[in-house]
Coordinates of C-alpha atoms in Angstrom, one line a residue:
M1345 CA 27.0 39.3 -148.3
L1346 CA 24.7 40.6 -145.6
R1347 CA 21.8 43.0 -145.9
L1348 CA 19.5 44.7 -143.4
E1349 CA 16.1 45.6 -144.9
K1350 CA 13.6 47.9 -143.2
I1351 CA 14.7 46.9 -139.7
T1352 CA 12.8 48.3 -136.8
K1353 CA 13.2 47.7 -133.1
I1354 CA 10.7 48.8 -130.5
Y1355 CA 11.4 48.3 -126.7
P1356 CA 8.9 49.0 -123.9
T1357 CA 10.7 52.3 -123.4
G1358 CA 10.3 53.4 -127.0
E1359 CA 11.3 53.0 -130.6
V1360 CA 15.1 52.7 -131.1
L1361 CA 15.3 51.7 -134.8
K1362 CA 12.7 53.0 -137.3
D1363 CA 14.0 52.3 -140.8
I1364 CA 17.4 50.6 -141.1
N1365 CA 18.6 49.7 -144.5
W1366 CA 22.3 48.9 -145.3
E1367 CA 24.5 46.1 -146.5
V1368 CA 28.1 44.9 -146.2
K1369 CA 29.8 43.3 -149.1
T1370 CA 32.9 41.2 -149.5
G1371 CA 36.0 43.2 -148.6
E1372 CA 34.1 46.2 -147.2
R1373 CA 34.7 47.7 -143.8
I1374 CA 31.6 49.5 -142.6
G1375 CA 31.7 52.1 -139.8
L1376 CA 28.5 52.5 -137.8
V1377 CA 28.2 56.0 -136.3
G1378 CA 25.6 57.9 -134.4
V1379 CA 25.1 59.4 -130.9
N1380 CA 25.1 57.2 -127.8
G1381 CA 21.7 55.5 -127.7
A1382 CA 21.2 55.7 -131.4
G1383 CA 21.0 51.9 -131.7
K1384 CA 24.4 51.0 -133.1
S1385 CA 25.0 48.1 -130.7
T1386 CA 21.4 47.0 -131.1
Q1387 CA 22.1 46.6 -134.8
L1388 CA 25.2 44.4 -134.1
K1389 CA 23.1 42.3 -131.7
I1390 CA 20.4 41.9 -134.4
I1391 CA 23.1 40.8 -136.9
Q1392 CA 24.4 38.2 -134.4
G1393 CA 20.9 36.9 -133.6
E1394 CA 21.0 38.0 -130.0
V1395 CA 18.1 40.4 -130.5
E1396 CA 15.1 39.9 -132.7
P1397 CA 14.0 42.9 -134.8
T1398 CA 10.4 44.1 -134.3
S1399 CA 10.1 44.0 -138.1
G1400 CA 12.3 43.8 -141.2
N1401 CA 14.7 41.2 -142.6
I1402 CA 18.3 40.1 -142.3
I1403 CA 19.4 38.6 -145.6
R1404 CA 22.6 36.5 -145.5
P1405 CA 24.0 33.3 -147.0
N1406 CA 23.2 30.0 -145.3
G1407 CA 26.0 28.8 -143.0
M1408 CA 27.5 32.3 -142.7
H1409 CA 29.7 32.5 -139.6
I1410 CA 29.7 35.8 -137.8
A1411 CA 32.2 36.5 -135.0
A1412 CA 32.4 39.6 -132.7
L1413 CA 35.2 41.3 -130.7
N1414 CA 33.3 43.0 -127.9
Q1415 CA 34.2 46.0 -125.7
E1416 CA 35.1 43.6 -122.9
F1417 CA 37.7 41.0 -124.0
E1418 CA 36.6 37.6 -122.6
V1419 CA 39.8 36.1 -121.3
D1420 CA 40.6 34.1 -118.1
P1421 CA 43.6 35.5 -116.2
R1422 CA 44.3 32.1 -114.7
R1423 CA 45.0 30.4 -118.0
T1424 CA 48.1 30.4 -120.1
V1425 CA 48.0 32.3 -123.4
R1426 CA 48.0 29.0 -125.3
E1427 CA 45.2 27.6 -123.2
E1428 CA 43.2 30.8 -123.8
F1429 CA 43.4 30.3 -127.5
W1430 CA 42.5 26.6 -127.2
T1431 CA 39.1 27.6 -125.5
V1432 CA 37.9 28.6 -129.0
F1433 CA 37.7 24.9 -129.9
T1434 CA 35.6 23.7 -127.0
E1435 CA 35.3 19.9 -127.8
A1436 CA 38.9 19.5 -129.0
D1437 CA 40.1 21.4 -126.0
K1438 CA 38.4 18.9 -123.6
I1439 CA 39.8 16.0 -125.5
Q1440 CA 43.3 17.5 -125.5
K1441 CA 43.2 17.9 -121.7
A1442 CA 42.0 14.3 -121.3
L1443 CA 44.9 13.2 -123.5
A1444 CA 47.3 15.0 -121.2
D1445 CA 45.8 13.5 -118.1
L1446 CA 45.6 9.9 -119.2
P1447 CA 49.3 9.2 -119.3
V1448 CA 49.7 10.5 -115.8
K1449 CA 46.9 8.1 -114.6
M1450 CA 48.6 5.2 -116.4
E1451 CA 51.8 5.6 -114.4
S1452 CA 50.1 4.5 -111.2
A1453 CA 47.4 2.2 -112.6
D1454 CA 47.1 -1.6 -111.9
P1455 CA 47.1 -4.0 -114.9
D1456 CA 43.3 -4.0 -115.3
E1457 CA 43.0 -0.2 -115.0
L1458 CA 45.9 0.2 -117.4
E1459 CA 44.1 -1.8 -120.1
Q1460 CA 41.0 0.4 -119.7
L1461 CA 43.1 3.6 -119.8
I1462 CA 44.9 2.4 -122.9
H1463 CA 41.5 1.9 -124.7
Q1464 CA 40.4 5.4 -123.5
L1465 CA 43.7 6.9 -124.8
D1466 CA 43.2 5.2 -128.2
K1467 CA 39.6 6.4 -128.3
K1468 CA 40.5 10.0 -127.4
Q1469 CA 43.3 10.0 -129.8
R1470 CA 41.0 9.0 -132.7
Q1471 CA 38.4 11.6 -131.6
F1472 CA 41.1 14.3 -131.5
E1473 CA 42.3 13.4 -135.0
A1474 CA 38.6 13.3 -136.2
L1475 CA 38.3 16.9 -135.0
D1476 CA 41.6 17.8 -136.8
G1477 CA 43.1 18.5 -133.4
Y1478 CA 46.7 18.7 -134.8
G1479 CA 45.5 21.1 -137.5
L1480 CA 43.9 23.3 -134.8
E1481 CA 47.1 23.1 -132.8
A1482 CA 49.1 24.3 -135.9
R1483 CA 46.6 27.2 -136.4
I1484 CA 47.1 28.3 -132.8
E1485 CA 50.9 28.2 -133.2
K1486 CA 50.5 30.3 -136.3
I1487 CA 48.2 32.9 -134.8
L1488 CA 50.5 33.5 -131.8
P1489 CA 53.2 35.4 -133.7
E1490 CA 50.6 37.1 -135.9
M1491 CA 49.2 38.7 -132.7
G1492 CA 52.8 39.7 -131.7
F1493 CA 53.5 37.0 -129.1
D1494 CA 57.0 35.6 -129.0
S1495 CA 57.9 31.9 -128.9
D1496 CA 57.8 31.7 -125.0
A1497 CA 54.5 33.6 -124.6
G1498 CA 52.2 30.6 -125.0
E1499 CA 53.1 29.3 -121.5
R1500 CA 52.8 32.6 -119.7
L1501 CA 49.6 33.5 -117.7
V1502 CA 47.1 35.8 -119.3
S1503 CA 47.2 37.9 -116.1
S1504 CA 50.8 38.9 -116.8
Y1505 CA 49.7 40.9 -119.9
S1506 CA 48.3 44.4 -120.1
G1507 CA 44.8 45.2 -121.5
G1508 CA 46.3 45.9 -124.9
W1509 CA 47.8 42.4 -125.1
Q1510 CA 44.6 40.9 -123.8
M1511 CA 42.8 42.6 -126.7
R1512 CA 45.2 40.8 -129.1
M1513 CA 44.3 37.5 -127.4
G1514 CA 40.6 38.4 -127.9
L1515 CA 41.1 39.2 -131.6
G1516 CA 43.2 36.1 -132.1
K1517 CA 40.4 34.0 -130.6
V1518 CA 37.9 35.6 -132.9
L1519 CA 40.0 35.0 -136.0
L1520 CA 40.6 31.4 -135.1
Q1521 CA 36.9 30.9 -135.6
S1522 CA 37.4 31.7 -139.4
P1523 CA 34.6 34.2 -139.5
D1524 CA 32.9 35.3 -142.8
L1525 CA 32.0 38.6 -141.1
L1526 CA 33.8 40.3 -138.2
L1527 CA 32.0 42.7 -135.9
L1528 CA 34.0 45.1 -133.8
D1529 CA 32.4 47.0 -130.9
E1530 CA 34.6 49.9 -129.7
P1531 CA 37.8 47.8 -130.2
T1532 CA 40.1 50.8 -129.3
N1533 CA 38.7 51.5 -125.9
H1534 CA 41.4 51.8 -123.3
L1535 CA 44.2 50.9 -125.7
D1536 CA 47.4 53.0 -125.9
L1537 CA 48.3 54.7 -129.2
E1538 CA 50.9 52.1 -130.1
T1539 CA 48.4 49.2 -129.8
I1540 CA 45.7 51.1 -131.7
E1541 CA 48.1 51.7 -134.6
W1542 CA 49.1 48.0 -134.5
L1543 CA 45.4 47.0 -134.6
E1544 CA 44.7 49.3 -137.6
T1545 CA 47.6 47.9 -139.5
Y1546 CA 46.6 44.3 -138.7
L1547 CA 42.9 44.8 -139.6
K1548 CA 43.8 46.5 -142.9
G1549 CA 45.7 43.4 -143.9
L1550 CA 42.6 41.1 -143.5
S1551 CA 40.3 40.4 -146.3
I1552 CA 37.4 39.6 -144.0
P1553 CA 34.5 42.1 -144.3
M1554 CA 33.9 44.1 -141.0
V1555 CA 31.3 46.2 -139.3
I1556 CA 32.9 48.6 -136.8
I1557 CA 31.4 50.7 -134.0
S1558 CA 33.9 53.3 -132.8
H1559 CA 34.0 56.8 -131.5
D1560 CA 37.7 57.0 -132.6
R1561 CA 37.4 59.1 -135.7
E1562 CA 41.0 58.5 -136.7
F1563 CA 40.5 54.8 -136.5
L1564 CA 37.3 55.1 -138.7
D1565 CA 39.2 57.3 -141.1
R1566 CA 42.1 54.9 -141.6
L1567 CA 40.0 51.7 -141.9
C1568 CA 36.5 52.2 -143.2
T1569 CA 35.4 52.0 -146.8
S1570 CA 31.8 53.1 -146.0
I1571 CA 30.0 54.9 -143.1
V1572 CA 26.5 54.1 -142.0
E1573 CA 25.0 56.8 -139.8
T1574 CA 22.0 56.1 -137.6
E1575 CA 20.1 59.3 -136.7
R1576 CA 16.7 59.3 -135.1
G1577 CA 16.3 55.6 -135.9
V1578 CA 17.0 56.0 -139.7
S1579 CA 20.2 54.8 -141.4
T1580 CA 22.0 56.6 -144.2
T1581 CA 25.0 55.1 -146.1
Y1582 CA 28.0 57.3 -147.2
L1583 CA 30.8 55.9 -149.4
G1584 CA 34.3 56.4 -148.2
N1585 CA 35.9 57.0 -144.8
Y1586 CA 34.9 59.2 -141.9
S1587 CA 36.2 62.4 -143.4
A1588 CA 34.4 61.7 -146.7
Y1589 CA 31.2 61.1 -144.7
L1590 CA 31.5 64.5 -143.0
T1591 CA 31.9 66.2 -146.4
Q1592 CA 29.0 64.3 -148.0
K1593 CA 26.7 64.9 -145.1
A1594 CA 27.4 68.6 -145.1
E1595 CA 26.8 68.7 -148.9
N1596 CA 23.6 66.7 -148.6
Q1597 CA 22.2 69.0 -145.9
V1598 CA 22.9 72.1 -148.0
A1599 CA 21.2 70.5 -151.0
Q1600 CA 18.3 69.3 -148.9
M1601 CA 17.8 72.7 -147.3
S1602 CA 17.9 74.4 -150.8
T1603 CA 15.3 72.0 -152.1
Y1604 CA 13.2 72.4 -149.0
E1605 CA 13.2 76.2 -149.2
R1606 CA 12.3 76.1 -152.9
Q1607 CA 9.4 73.9 -152.3
Q1608 CA 8.2 76.0 -149.3
K1609 CA 8.4 79.1 -151.4
E1610 CA 6.3 77.4 -154.2
L1611 CA 3.8 76.0 -151.7
A1612 CA 3.4 79.4 -150.1
K1613 CA 2.8 81.0 -153.5
Q1614 CA 0.2 78.4 -154.4
Q1615 CA -1.5 78.7 -151.0
T1616 CA -1.7 82.5 -151.4
F1617 CA -3.5 82.0 -154.8
V1618 CA -5.9 79.5 -153.2
D1619 CA -6.7 81.8 -150.2
K1620 CA -7.2 84.8 -152.5
F1621 CA -9.5 83.2 -155.1
R1622 CA -11.3 80.5 -153.1
A1623 CA -14.4 82.7 -152.8
S1624 CA -14.1 84.3 -156.2
A1625 CA -17.1 83.9 -158.5
T1626 CA -14.8 83.6 -161.6
R1627 CA -11.7 81.8 -160.3
S1628 CA -13.0 79.6 -157.4
T1629 CA -12.9 76.4 -159.6
Q1630 CA -9.2 77.1 -160.4
A1631 CA -8.5 77.8 -156.8
K1632 CA -10.1 74.5 -155.7
S1633 CA -8.1 72.6 -158.3
R1634 CA -4.9 74.0 -157.1
E1635 CA -5.9 73.2 -153.5
K1636 CA -6.3 69.5 -154.5
Q1637 CA -3.0 69.6 -156.2
L1638 CA -1.3 71.0 -153.1
A1639 CA -2.8 68.2 -151.0
K1640 CA -1.2 65.6 -153.3
I1641 CA 2.3 67.1 -153.2
E1642 CA 4.8 65.0 -151.2
R1643 CA 6.4 67.4 -148.7
I1644 CA 10.2 67.6 -148.5
E1645 CA 11.4 67.6 -144.9
A1646 CA 13.8 70.2 -143.6
P1647 CA 17.2 68.7 -142.8
T1648 CA 17.4 67.5 -139.2
A1649 CA 19.3 69.8 -136.9
D1650 CA 22.9 68.7 -136.6
L1651 CA 24.0 67.8 -133.1
R1652 CA 27.5 69.0 -134.0
G1653 CA 26.1 72.5 -133.8
L1654 CA 26.0 72.3 -129.9
Q1655 CA 28.4 74.8 -128.3
F1656 CA 29.9 75.1 -124.9
Q1657 CA 32.2 77.7 -123.4
F1658 CA 34.3 77.4 -120.3
Q1659 CA 33.5 79.7 -117.3
P1660 CA 35.6 82.9 -117.3
A1661 CA 38.6 82.7 -115.0
P1662 CA 41.3 85.3 -114.0
R1663 CA 44.5 85.3 -116.1
S1664 CA 47.4 83.3 -114.7
G1665 CA 51.0 84.2 -114.7
R1666 CA 53.2 83.2 -117.6
E1667 CA 54.7 80.2 -115.7
V1668 CA 51.9 77.8 -115.0
V1669 CA 53.7 74.5 -114.0
T1670 CA 57.3 73.8 -113.4
I1671 CA 58.8 70.3 -113.2
A1672 CA 62.5 70.2 -112.3
D1673 CA 64.8 67.1 -112.1
M1674 CA 61.8 65.0 -111.0
T1675 CA 62.2 61.3 -110.1
H1676 CA 59.3 59.1 -109.2
T1677 CA 58.7 55.3 -109.0
Y1678 CA 55.7 53.2 -108.9
G1679 CA 56.4 50.0 -107.1
D1680 CA 59.6 48.6 -108.6
K1681 CA 59.2 50.6 -111.8
I1682 CA 61.0 53.9 -112.4
L1683 CA 58.5 56.2 -114.2
F1684 CA 60.5 59.4 -114.2
L1685 CA 64.2 59.9 -113.8
G1686 CA 65.4 63.5 -113.7
A1687 CA 62.4 64.7 -115.8
S1688 CA 61.9 68.4 -116.4
L1689 CA 59.2 70.5 -118.1
E1690 CA 58.0 74.1 -118.2
V1691 CA 54.3 74.7 -118.9
E1692 CA 53.5 78.3 -120.0
R1693 CA 50.2 80.2 -120.1
G1694 CA 48.2 79.2 -123.2
D1695 CA 49.9 75.8 -123.7
R1696 CA 47.5 73.0 -124.6
I1697 CA 49.8 70.0 -124.0
A1698 CA 48.8 66.4 -124.8
F1699 CA 50.9 63.8 -123.0
V1700 CA 51.4 60.6 -125.0
G1701 CA 53.1 57.3 -124.3
P1702 CA 52.2 53.6 -123.8
N1703 CA 49.9 52.4 -121.1
G1704 CA 52.0 52.2 -117.9
A1705 CA 54.4 55.0 -118.9
G1706 CA 53.0 57.2 -116.1
K1707 CA 50.7 59.7 -117.8
S1708 CA 47.9 59.7 -115.2
T1709 CA 50.5 59.6 -112.4
L1710 CA 52.1 62.7 -113.9
L1711 CA 48.7 64.5 -113.8
R1712 CA 48.3 63.5 -110.1
L1713 CA 51.8 64.8 -109.4
I1714 CA 50.9 68.2 -111.0
T1715 CA 47.7 68.5 -109.0
G1716 CA 49.5 67.6 -105.8
S1717 CA 47.4 64.6 -105.0
E1718 CA 50.6 62.5 -105.3
K1719 CA 54.1 63.6 -104.2
A1720 CA 57.3 63.0 -106.3
D1721 CA 60.1 60.9 -104.7
D1722 CA 62.6 63.6 -105.7
G1723 CA 62.8 66.9 -107.5
T1724 CA 60.1 69.5 -107.7
V1725 CA 56.6 69.7 -109.3
Q1726 CA 54.9 73.0 -108.6
L1727 CA 52.2 75.3 -109.9
G1728 CA 53.1 78.8 -110.9
A1729 CA 53.2 81.4 -108.2
H1730 CA 50.8 83.8 -109.7
N1731 CA 47.0 83.2 -109.8
V1732 CA 46.9 79.6 -111.1
L1733 CA 43.5 78.0 -110.6
P1734 CA 43.5 74.3 -111.5
G1735 CA 40.5 72.2 -112.5
Y1736 CA 41.1 68.4 -112.5
F1737 CA 39.1 65.7 -114.4
E1738 CA 40.1 62.2 -113.4
Q1739 CA 39.3 59.0 -115.4
N1740 CA 37.1 57.7 -112.6
Q1741 CA 35.4 61.0 -111.9
A1742 CA 32.1 59.6 -113.0
E1743 CA 32.2 57.1 -110.2
A1744 CA 32.2 59.9 -107.6
L1745 CA 28.7 61.2 -108.7
N1746 CA 25.9 61.0 -106.2
L1747 CA 23.7 58.2 -107.6
A1748 CA 20.6 59.3 -105.7
K1749 CA 20.5 62.7 -107.4
T1750 CA 18.9 63.6 -110.7
V1751 CA 21.0 65.0 -113.6
M1752 CA 19.3 68.4 -113.1
D1753 CA 20.1 68.5 -109.3
T1754 CA 23.7 67.4 -109.9
I1755 CA 24.3 70.6 -112.0
H1756 CA 22.1 72.9 -109.9
D1757 CA 24.2 72.1 -106.8
E1758 CA 27.3 73.4 -108.6
V1759 CA 25.6 76.7 -109.8
P1760 CA 22.7 77.3 -107.3
D1761 CA 22.1 80.8 -108.6
W1762 CA 21.3 79.6 -112.1
T1763 CA 17.7 79.4 -113.3
N1764 CA 16.2 76.1 -114.4
E1765 CA 16.3 77.3 -118.0
E1766 CA 20.0 78.0 -117.8
V1767 CA 20.7 74.6 -116.3
R1768 CA 18.5 72.9 -119.0
T1769 CA 20.4 74.8 -121.7
L1770 CA 23.7 73.6 -120.4
L1771 CA 22.5 70.0 -120.1
G1772 CA 21.2 70.2 -123.7
R1773 CA 24.7 71.1 -124.8
F1774 CA 26.0 67.9 -123.0
L1775 CA 23.2 65.9 -124.8
F1776 CA 20.8 65.7 -121.9
S1777 CA 17.6 66.9 -123.4
G1778 CA 13.9 66.3 -122.6
D1779 CA 13.2 63.8 -119.8
A1780 CA 16.9 62.8 -119.6
A1781 CA 17.5 65.9 -117.4
F1782 CA 15.3 64.3 -114.7
K1783 CA 16.9 60.9 -114.8
K1784 CA 18.5 59.6 -111.6
V1785 CA 22.3 59.3 -112.0
E1786 CA 22.1 55.6 -111.1
A1787 CA 20.0 55.1 -114.3
L1788 CA 22.6 56.6 -116.6
S1789 CA 24.9 54.7 -118.9
G1790 CA 28.7 54.9 -118.5
G1791 CA 28.9 57.4 -121.3
E1792 CA 26.1 59.6 -119.8
K1793 CA 27.8 59.6 -116.4
A1794 CA 31.1 60.7 -118.0
R1795 CA 29.3 63.6 -119.8
L1796 CA 27.6 64.7 -116.6
A1797 CA 30.9 64.5 -114.6
L1798 CA 32.7 66.5 -117.3
A1799 CA 29.9 69.2 -117.3
K1800 CA 30.0 69.4 -113.5
M1801 CA 33.8 69.8 -113.4
L1802 CA 33.9 72.4 -116.2
L1803 CA 31.4 74.7 -114.4
Q1804 CA 34.1 75.7 -112.0
P1805 CA 36.3 78.6 -113.2
A1806 CA 39.8 77.4 -113.9
N1807 CA 42.7 78.8 -115.9
L1808 CA 44.5 75.4 -115.8
L1809 CA 42.5 72.4 -117.0
I1810 CA 44.0 69.0 -116.2
L1811 CA 42.0 66.4 -118.1
D1812 CA 42.7 62.6 -117.8
E1813 CA 40.9 60.8 -120.7
P1814 CA 38.1 63.3 -120.9
T1815 CA 36.7 61.7 -124.1
N1816 CA 36.2 58.2 -122.7
H1817 CA 32.6 57.2 -123.2
L1818 CA 31.8 60.4 -125.1
D1819 CA 30.1 60.1 -128.5
I1820 CA 31.4 62.0 -131.5
P1821 CA 29.2 65.1 -131.2
A1822 CA 30.1 65.5 -127.5
K1823 CA 33.8 65.1 -128.4
E1824 CA 33.4 67.8 -131.0
M1825 CA 31.7 70.1 -128.6
L1826 CA 34.6 69.7 -126.1
E1827 CA 37.2 70.2 -128.9
N1828 CA 35.6 73.5 -129.9
A1829 CA 35.5 74.7 -126.3
L1830 CA 39.2 73.9 -125.8
K1831 CA 40.2 75.6 -129.1
N1832 CA 38.5 78.8 -127.8
Y1833 CA 39.8 78.4 -124.2
D1834 CA 42.3 81.1 -123.3
G1835 CA 43.8 79.3 -120.3
T1836 CA 46.2 76.4 -120.1
A1837 CA 45.2 72.7 -120.7
L1838 CA 47.1 69.5 -119.8
I1839 CA 45.5 66.5 -121.5
V1840 CA 46.0 62.7 -121.4
S1841 CA 44.0 61.0 -124.2
H1842 CA 44.3 58.0 -126.6
D1843 CA 42.0 59.7 -129.1
R1844 CA 44.4 60.8 -131.8
Y1845 CA 41.8 62.9 -133.7
F1846 CA 41.0 64.7 -130.4
I1847 CA 44.7 65.4 -129.7
S1848 CA 45.2 66.6 -133.3
Q1849 CA 42.3 69.1 -132.9
V1850 CA 43.2 70.6 -129.5
A1851 CA 46.9 70.3 -128.7
N1852 CA 49.5 72.9 -129.6
K1853 CA 52.3 71.0 -128.0
I1854 CA 53.0 67.3 -127.4
V1855 CA 55.0 65.8 -124.5
E1856 CA 56.1 62.2 -124.9
L1857 CA 56.9 60.1 -121.9
R1858 CA 59.9 58.0 -122.9
D1859 CA 62.7 56.4 -120.9
G1860 CA 61.8 58.3 -117.8
E1861 CA 62.0 61.7 -119.6
L1862 CA 59.4 64.3 -120.7
R1863 CA 60.3 65.0 -124.3
L1864 CA 58.7 68.2 -125.5
Y1865 CA 57.7 68.7 -129.1
R1866 CA 56.8 72.4 -129.8
G1867 CA 54.1 71.8 -132.4
D1868 CA 50.7 70.0 -132.9
Y1869 CA 50.2 66.2 -133.2
R1870 CA 51.0 66.1 -136.9
Y1871 CA 54.3 67.9 -136.2
Y1872 CA 55.0 65.4 -133.4
L1873 CA 54.4 62.4 -135.8
D1874 CA 56.6 63.9 -138.4
K1875 CA 59.4 64.5 -135.9
V1876 CA 59.1 61.0 -134.5
A1877 CA 59.3 59.6 -138.0
E1878 CA 62.4 61.6 -138.7
E1879 CA 64.0 60.4 -135.5
K1880 CA 63.2 56.8 -136.4
E1881 CA 64.6 57.3 -139.9
R1882 CA 67.8 58.8 -138.4
V1883 CA 68.2 56.0 -135.9
H1884 CA 67.6 53.5 -138.7
L1885 CA 70.3 55.2 -140.9
E1886 CA 72.7 55.4 -138.0
A1887 CA 72.2 51.7 -137.4
I1888 CA 72.9 51.0 -141.1
E1889 CA 76.0 53.1 -140.9
A1890 CA 77.1 51.4 -137.7
Q1891 CA 76.5 48.0 -139.4
K1892 CA 78.5 49.1 -142.4
A1893 CA 81.3 50.4 -140.2
E1894 CA 81.3 47.1 -138.3
K1895 CA 81.5 45.1 -141.5
A1896 CA 84.3 47.3 -142.8
A1897 CA 86.2 46.9 -139.5
E1898 CA 85.8 43.1 -139.7
K1899 CA 87.0 43.2 -143.3
R1900 CA 90.1 45.2 -142.4
Q1901 CA 90.8 42.9 -139.5
K1902 CA 90.6 39.8 -141.8
Q1903 CA 92.9 41.6 -144.3
R1904 CA 95.4 42.3 -141.5
E1905 CA 95.2 38.7 -140.3
K1906 CA 95.6 37.4 -143.9
Q1907 CA 98.7 39.7 -144.4
A1908 CA 100.1 38.5 -141.1
E1909 CA 99.7 34.9 -142.1
K1910 CA 101.3 35.7 -145.5
R1911 CA 104.3 37.3 -143.9
K1912 CA 104.6 34.4 -141.5
A1913 CA 104.6 31.9 -144.4
Q1914 CA 107.2 34.0 -146.3
A1915 CA 109.4 34.0 -143.2
T1916 CA 109.1 30.3 -142.8
T1917 CA 110.0 29.7 -146.5
K1918 CA 113.1 31.9 -146.2
G1919 CA 114.2 30.0 -143.0

């Protein structure tokens, strides 16, 4: 359906894409992966025609329509939901608005004006029909419930909906364009778990081929049929989902290293022969012949070092007491909304708790209550009495960085006794290598700022880590580095994250924010999912039993009424 052949892209700052070759076929869902800056978004822009490749070809059918759902959903908060969907059909939308305005003008028009307005109305009506306006209207009414909007939603303002629902509007607008190929650039950013799962289910049901950029490994695992990795400007295609890609890549690296080592051994053996007999009177001819053969051999490259090998360890901190955080009968409101109502929770040393719940449930507020930067309306929220040293990473912590400083200076200020080499080593672990260490903070991308802010915060010794969306803007290798560090961390961690894969790797307990309560599940994310599924099944069975009981009660009542009528009729007959 669409193929990229030998694509390169060179910017004034350097070469981003060196040798890109991959294709997407009908029914496929391709996941593009690679570190931040690898050129994933550049490839999407090349496919859309927004960026011209330096060399290479994009092969696609004539008339192919490509639509994209970008990271920022382009919606106008002043419009109604229905008006927002209509903006997809620009010309028909203008005519429809004119058709709505003309009858209003006709009410106050004089006879001459009225005749002109009638002609205009007739003309606009025919233009609207020529554009299949009523068919477009039907398509919009059909897409509304598909995106989860109820019958009254069309007249509500876009501004009355959360970011997750605005994403649904953005997706609906893309699908109304009837694309032949759908491009998705970080579609799960800032969505809560419930909305992400809805999006996965919906996209799985579509037959449209897709190309997806995402750092959400669970999302890639559940959706993708192939993974295309871009590493150092070169693409490699792996069949299957994200987990299959990891397995295949590891196997390929082992095989490539084995082949590389065998060739190196053979080359060394031949070179030894050449060096030994080059000056020999009897064997110099043979040595020169082998030297020529050596020059013609195509060298096998060693496998590139895997960025996932980067390691980071938290700074040593004194051991805290067993009780780390105590929340007792806590009530708290935000505006008119009750977030917590008599909520309680005990956090013990060594807990790695992930807080889950929909956007707006109060997860970030809860972390602020624990740090003491916000006070509960009622009840108690307090740190343990013995030696608890908290470290807090906020979602907007990257915004607090000093833009005028370099990356190097930002870290040096936190650990002034470290050598330059020690600071460079740490920055390398957070993927700031080479000249990147000397960049000004103001020149960094959002993801780079997030990594730097996280590195800065984690340098301070803490036995209680409070992390609010720590993986936002992190690429996959950086996430894996943080996961490994948390797994080996002997303190306590409280985490808010929408990254299910990350939660499944690091959390040993889950707390769900539901109906004003803090519901503790004493197990990992898989245990939590199983328990929630059991609860839903139990509620479903109880609802069925209740329905059966209600029908049985209705049946008994009807039988009693029937018997009463029968007795009444018999009494009347006897009388």
